[in-house]
Amino acid sequence: MRLAKYLAKAGVSSRRRAESMIREGMVKVNGLVVEQPQVKVEAGDSVTVNGKLVKCFEKKHYILLNKPPGYISTVHDTHRRPTVMSMVEDVDARLYPVGRLDADTSGVLLMTNDGELAYRLTHPSFQVKKIYHARVKGLPNRKKLKQLSEGVNIGGERSARASVRLLNVSVENNTALLEITLSEGRKRQVKKMCEAINHPVLKLHRERFAGLSSGDLLEGSYRVLTEKEIKNLYRLVGL
Ligand code: URA
């Protein structure tokens, strides 16, 4: 099997990213740096990435976490803040989060060691749907909601069309709850979109990602995806 494919199959990264890692000299086969992604590896070869042994045909894991606020959704944090990894410590695999949620955002976060699936689910060309519930300051009128769904200027670029529903308002607290469905996933996108219409987000929760919802999962707990859910994800991104 080609080395880049081996790394992707082992869940290290997507095949494309594996190719760059190989070219950057991060990968050794039987103790020697190999810089050509097309080099073939066989059963019994020892493959390492940055000195760490990588086993192929490792079992794939698919975990759905209901992320609480206060956790960073990266594998490591240089400032030693708590990360989502602490909630899946008992899973015996090198999992990583599929995409990001801000530290103060809660909700559905998929975690896996399936590199190709993770890559496709986060790649803009696959337009994977994400549904957020945003509690915003103030009571946005129809015109503002229309602007939000048609696209607003966020950091010099226009957001793509989104579906926006007003779920409820609290006149007493002067807040509204919006449901925003996005097919793109830029950094802090929901917060920037709501800021653009002058209704900043007070609280953000991701209800669904790629058709998956947390259902009855308590914040901080996770469940393993069913075979059917995994198949649906594969179909969604053409695998
Ligand atoms: N949009 C945001 O602003 N934050 C998130 O965590 C996710 C989407």
PDB file of N, CA, C and O in Angstrom, residues 65-69 101 104-109 130-135 177-180 190-191 201-208 213-215 217-220:
ATOM      1  N   LEU A  65     -19.918  13.610  21.026  1.00  0.00           N
ATOM      2  CA  LEU A  65     -19.804  14.217  22.355  1.00  0.00           C
ATOM      3  C   LEU A  65     -20.775  15.393  22.458  1.00  0.00           C
ATOM      4  O   LEU A  65     -20.937  16.147  21.498  1.00  0.00           O
ATOM      5  N   ASN A  66     -21.386  15.533  23.605  1.00  0.00           N
ATOM      6  CA  ASN A  66     -22.154  16.762  23.872  1.00  0.00           C
ATOM      7  C   ASN A  66     -21.208  17.665  24.675  1.00  0.00           C
ATOM      8  O   ASN A  66     -21.081  17.520  25.890  1.00  0.00           O
ATOM      9  N   LYS A  67     -20.555  18.552  23.962  1.00  0.00           N
ATOM     10  CA  LYS A  67     -19.503  19.371  24.577  1.00  0.00           C
ATOM     11  C   LYS A  67     -20.101  20.424  25.514  1.00  0.00           C
ATOM     12  O   LYS A  67     -20.965  21.183  25.109  1.00  0.00           O
ATOM     13  N   PRO A  68     -19.590  20.476  26.733  1.00  0.00           N
ATOM     14  CA  PRO A  68     -20.027  21.568  27.615  1.00  0.00           C
ATOM     15  C   PRO A  68     -19.221  22.827  27.315  1.00  0.00           C
ATOM     16  O   PRO A  68     -18.134  22.738  26.736  1.00  0.00           O
ATOM     17  N   PRO A  69     -19.707  23.981  27.718  1.00  0.00           N
ATOM     18  CA  PRO A  69     -18.869  25.180  27.558  1.00  0.00           C
ATOM     19  C   PRO A  69     -17.650  25.053  28.470  1.00  0.00           C
ATOM     20  O   PRO A  69     -17.676  24.296  29.442  1.00  0.00           O
ATOM     21  N   LEU A 101     -15.442  23.800  17.838  1.00  0.00           N
ATOM     22  CA  LEU A 101     -16.444  24.647  18.486  1.00  0.00           C
ATOM     23  C   LEU A 101     -15.653  25.574  19.400  1.00  0.00           C
ATOM     24  O   LEU A 101     -14.664  25.152  20.016  1.00  0.00           O
ATOM     25  N   ASP A 104     -16.520  28.516  24.527  1.00  0.00           N
ATOM     26  CA  ASP A 104     -17.771  28.788  25.244  1.00  0.00           C
ATOM     27  C   ASP A 104     -19.014  28.254  24.525  1.00  0.00           C
ATOM     28  O   ASP A 104     -20.137  28.469  24.980  1.00  0.00           O
ATOM     29  N   THR A 105     -18.830  27.558  23.418  1.00  0.00           N
ATOM     30  CA  THR A 105     -19.964  26.948  22.699  1.00  0.00           C
ATOM     31  C   THR A 105     -20.175  25.524  23.208  1.00  0.00           C
ATOM     32  O   THR A 105     -19.206  24.813  23.465  1.00  0.00           O
ATOM     33  N   SER A 106     -21.434  25.127  23.329  1.00  0.00           N
ATOM     34  CA  SER A 106     -21.727  23.747  23.741  1.00  0.00           C
ATOM     35  C   SER A 106     -22.336  22.996  22.559  1.00  0.00           C
ATOM     36  O   SER A 106     -22.651  23.589  21.538  1.00  0.00           O
ATOM     37  N   GLY A 107     -22.505  21.685  22.733  1.00  0.00           N
ATOM     38  CA  GLY A 107     -23.249  20.912  21.745  1.00  0.00           C
ATOM     39  C   GLY A 107     -22.476  19.838  21.026  1.00  0.00           C
ATOM     40  O   GLY A 107     -21.390  19.428  21.452  1.00  0.00           O
ATOM     41  N   VAL A 108     -23.072  19.423  19.910  1.00  0.00           N
ATOM     42  CA  VAL A 108     -22.605  18.239  19.192  1.00  0.00           C
ATOM     43  C   VAL A 108     -21.200  18.396  18.607  1.00  0.00           C
ATOM     44  O   VAL A 108     -20.955  19.309  17.817  1.00  0.00           O
ATOM     45  N   LEU A 109     -20.329  17.474  19.000  1.00  0.00           N
ATOM     46  CA  LEU A 109     -18.974  17.453  18.437  1.00  0.00           C
ATOM     47  C   LEU A 109     -18.629  16.000  18.116  1.00  0.00           C
ATOM     48  O   LEU A 109     -18.616  15.153  19.015  1.00  0.00           O
ATOM     49  N   LYS A 130     -24.816  22.325   9.582  1.00  0.00           N
ATOM     50  CA  LYS A 130     -24.653  22.485  11.028  1.00  0.00           C
ATOM     51  C   LYS A 130     -25.810  23.350  11.523  1.00  0.00           C
ATOM     52  O   LYS A 130     -26.079  24.392  10.932  1.00  0.00           O
ATOM     53  N   ILE A 131     -26.474  22.897  12.565  1.00  0.00           N
ATOM     54  CA  ILE A 131     -27.609  23.671  13.085  1.00  0.00           C
ATOM     55  C   ILE A 131     -27.264  24.187  14.487  1.00  0.00           C
ATOM     56  O   ILE A 131     -26.889  23.407  15.369  1.00  0.00           O
ATOM     57  N   TYR A 132     -27.368  25.504  14.637  1.00  0.00           N
ATOM     58  CA  TYR A 132     -27.029  26.140  15.913  1.00  0.00           C
ATOM     59  C   TYR A 132     -28.252  26.790  16.533  1.00  0.00           C
ATOM     60  O   TYR A 132     -29.119  27.301  15.819  1.00  0.00           O
ATOM     61  N   HIS A 133     -28.296  26.805  17.860  1.00  0.00           N
ATOM     62  CA  HIS A 133     -29.262  27.624  18.581  1.00  0.00           C
ATOM     63  C   HIS A 133     -28.485  28.743  19.256  1.00  0.00           C
ATOM     64  O   HIS A 133     -27.581  28.471  20.063  1.00  0.00           O
ATOM     65  N   ALA A 134     -28.824  29.973  18.879  1.00  0.00           N
ATOM     66  CA  ALA A 134     -28.085  31.126  19.396  1.00  0.00           C
ATOM     67  C   ALA A 134     -29.038  32.013  20.188  1.00  0.00           C
ATOM     68  O   ALA A 134     -30.045  32.490  19.653  1.00  0.00           O
ATOM     69  N   ARG A 135     -28.712  32.200  21.447  1.00  0.00           N
ATOM     70  CA  ARG A 135     -29.472  33.172  22.247  1.00  0.00           C
ATOM     71  C   ARG A 135     -28.797  34.515  22.011  1.00  0.00           C
ATOM     72  O   ARG A 135     -27.588  34.655  22.234  1.00  0.00           O
ATOM     73  N   LEU A 177     -34.144  33.690  20.817  1.00  0.00           N
ATOM     74  CA  LEU A 177     -33.454  32.448  20.489  1.00  0.00           C
ATOM     75  C   LEU A 177     -33.629  32.183  18.997  1.00  0.00           C
ATOM     76  O   LEU A 177     -34.754  32.076  18.504  1.00  0.00           O
ATOM     77  N   LEU A 178     -32.492  32.091  18.290  1.00  0.00           N
ATOM     78  CA  LEU A 178     -32.526  31.866  16.842  1.00  0.00           C
ATOM     79  C   LEU A 178     -32.000  30.484  16.511  1.00  0.00           C
ATOM     80  O   LEU A 178     -31.055  30.003  17.144  1.00  0.00           O
ATOM     81  N   GLU A 179     -32.599  29.869  15.488  1.00  0.00           N
ATOM     82  CA  GLU A 179     -32.026  28.636  14.954  1.00  0.00           C
ATOM     83  C   GLU A 179     -31.379  28.984  13.622  1.00  0.00           C
ATOM     84  O   GLU A 179     -32.053  29.506  12.728  1.00  0.00           O
ATOM     85  N   ILE A 180     -30.099  28.725  13.515  1.00  0.00           N
ATOM     86  CA  ILE A 180     -29.354  29.102  12.303  1.00  0.00           C
ATOM     87  C   ILE A 180     -28.732  27.846  11.701  1.00  0.00           C
ATOM     88  O   ILE A 180     -27.976  27.136  12.371  1.00  0.00           O
ATOM     89  N   VAL A 190     -21.113  32.019  13.501  1.00  0.00           N
ATOM     90  CA  VAL A 190     -22.434  32.429  14.007  1.00  0.00           C
ATOM     91  C   VAL A 190     -22.299  33.733  14.794  1.00  0.00           C
ATOM     92  O   VAL A 190     -23.100  34.661  14.635  1.00  0.00           O
ATOM     93  N   LYS A 191     -21.263  33.808  15.614  1.00  0.00           N
ATOM     94  CA  LYS A 191     -21.078  35.019  16.434  1.00  0.00           C
ATOM     95  C   LYS A 191     -20.850  36.239  15.538  1.00  0.00           C
ATOM     96  O   LYS A 191     -21.433  37.304  15.764  1.00  0.00           O
ATOM     97  N   VAL A 201     -24.270  37.364  20.144  1.00  0.00           N
ATOM     98  CA  VAL A 201     -24.623  36.071  20.748  1.00  0.00           C
ATOM     99  C   VAL A 201     -24.262  36.079  22.235  1.00  0.00           C
ATOM    100  O   VAL A 201     -23.160  36.450  22.616  1.00  0.00           O
ATOM    101  N   LEU A 202     -25.217  35.638  23.049  1.00  0.00           N
ATOM    102  CA  LEU A 202     -24.965  35.516  24.490  1.00  0.00           C
ATOM    103  C   LEU A 202     -24.618  34.072  24.842  1.00  0.00           C
ATOM    104  O   LEU A 202     -23.856  33.807  25.753  1.00  0.00           O
ATOM    105  N   LYS A 203     -25.226  33.151  24.077  1.00  0.00           N
ATOM    106  CA  LYS A 203     -25.027  31.732  24.366  1.00  0.00           C
ATOM    107  C   LYS A 203     -25.184  30.968  23.053  1.00  0.00           C
ATOM    108  O   LYS A 203     -26.102  31.274  22.280  1.00  0.00           O
ATOM    109  N   LEU A 204     -24.303  29.989  22.822  1.00  0.00           N
ATOM    110  CA  LEU A 204     -24.362  29.257  21.546  1.00  0.00           C
ATOM    111  C   LEU A 204     -24.286  27.758  21.790  1.00  0.00           C
ATOM    112  O   LEU A 204     -23.430  27.286  22.545  1.00  0.00           O
ATOM    113  N   HIS A 205     -25.193  27.051  21.113  1.00  0.00           N
ATOM    114  CA  HIS A 205     -25.244  25.589  21.254  1.00  0.00           C
ATOM    115  C   HIS A 205     -25.388  24.992  19.860  1.00  0.00           C
ATOM    116  O   HIS A 205     -26.208  25.453  19.067  1.00  0.00           O
ATOM    117  N   ARG A 206     -24.590  23.955  19.546  1.00  0.00           N
ATOM    118  CA  ARG A 206     -24.782  23.282  18.254  1.00  0.00           C
ATOM    119  C   ARG A 206     -25.727  22.104  18.468  1.00  0.00           C
ATOM    120  O   ARG A 206     -25.422  21.177  19.210  1.00  0.00           O
ATOM    121  N   GLU A 207     -26.877  22.194  17.809  1.00  0.00           N
ATOM    122  CA  GLU A 207     -27.917  21.171  17.937  1.00  0.00           C
ATOM    123  C   GLU A 207     -27.615  19.948  17.097  1.00  0.00           C
ATOM    124  O   GLU A 207     -27.834  18.828  17.526  1.00  0.00           O
ATOM    125  N   ARG A 208     -27.151  20.192  15.856  1.00  0.00           N
ATOM    126  CA  ARG A 208     -26.924  19.072  14.929  1.00  0.00           C
ATOM    127  C   ARG A 208     -25.680  19.316  14.097  1.00  0.00           C
ATOM    128  O   ARG A 208     -25.357  20.472  13.778  1.00  0.00           O
ATOM    129  N   SER A 213     -27.581  14.407  16.112  1.00  0.00           N
ATOM    130  CA  SER A 213     -27.929  15.305  17.219  1.00  0.00           C
ATOM    131  C   SER A 213     -27.585  14.630  18.540  1.00  0.00           C
ATOM    132  O   SER A 213     -27.481  13.402  18.620  1.00  0.00           O
ATOM    133  N   SER A 214     -27.419  15.447  19.563  1.00  0.00           N
ATOM    134  CA  SER A 214     -26.985  14.876  20.849  1.00  0.00           C
ATOM    135  C   SER A 214     -28.141  14.170  21.562  1.00  0.00           C
ATOM    136  O   SER A 214     -27.912  13.384  22.475  1.00  0.00           O
ATOM    137  N   GLY A 215     -29.368  14.436  21.149  1.00  0.00           N
ATOM    138  CA  GLY A 215     -30.523  13.759  21.754  1.00  0.00           C
ATOM    139  C   GLY A 215     -30.537  13.928  23.261  1.00  0.00           C
ATOM    140  O   GLY A 215     -30.487  15.052  23.763  1.00  0.00           O
ATOM    141  N   LEU A 217     -28.245  13.043  25.349  1.00  0.00           N
ATOM    142  CA  LEU A 217     -26.900  13.038  25.962  1.00  0.00           C
ATOM    143  C   LEU A 217     -26.722  14.212  26.906  1.00  0.00           C
ATOM    144  O   LEU A 217     -26.964  15.358  26.528  1.00  0.00           O
ATOM    145  N   LEU A 218     -26.256  13.942  28.108  1.00  0.00           N
ATOM    146  CA  LEU A 218     -25.979  15.030  29.042  1.00  0.00           C
ATOM    147  C   LEU A 218     -24.708  15.737  28.597  1.00  0.00           C
ATOM    148  O   LEU A 218     -23.835  15.116  27.971  1.00  0.00           O
ATOM    149  N   GLU A 219     -24.595  17.007  28.943  1.00  0.00           N
ATOM    150  CA  GLU A 219     -23.355  17.734  28.610  1.00  0.00           C
ATOM    151  C   GLU A 219     -22.175  17.035  29.257  1.00  0.00           C
ATOM    152  O   GLU A 219     -22.243  16.654  30.432  1.00  0.00           O
ATOM    153  N   GLY A 220     -21.121  16.840  28.478  1.00  0.00           N
ATOM    154  CA  GLY A 220     -19.919  16.199  29.025  1.00  0.00           C
ATOM    155  C   GLY A 220     -19.906  14.702  28.790  1.00  0.00           C
ATOM    156  O   GLY A 220     -18.920  14.043  29.068  1.00  0.00           O
TER     157      GLY A 220
END
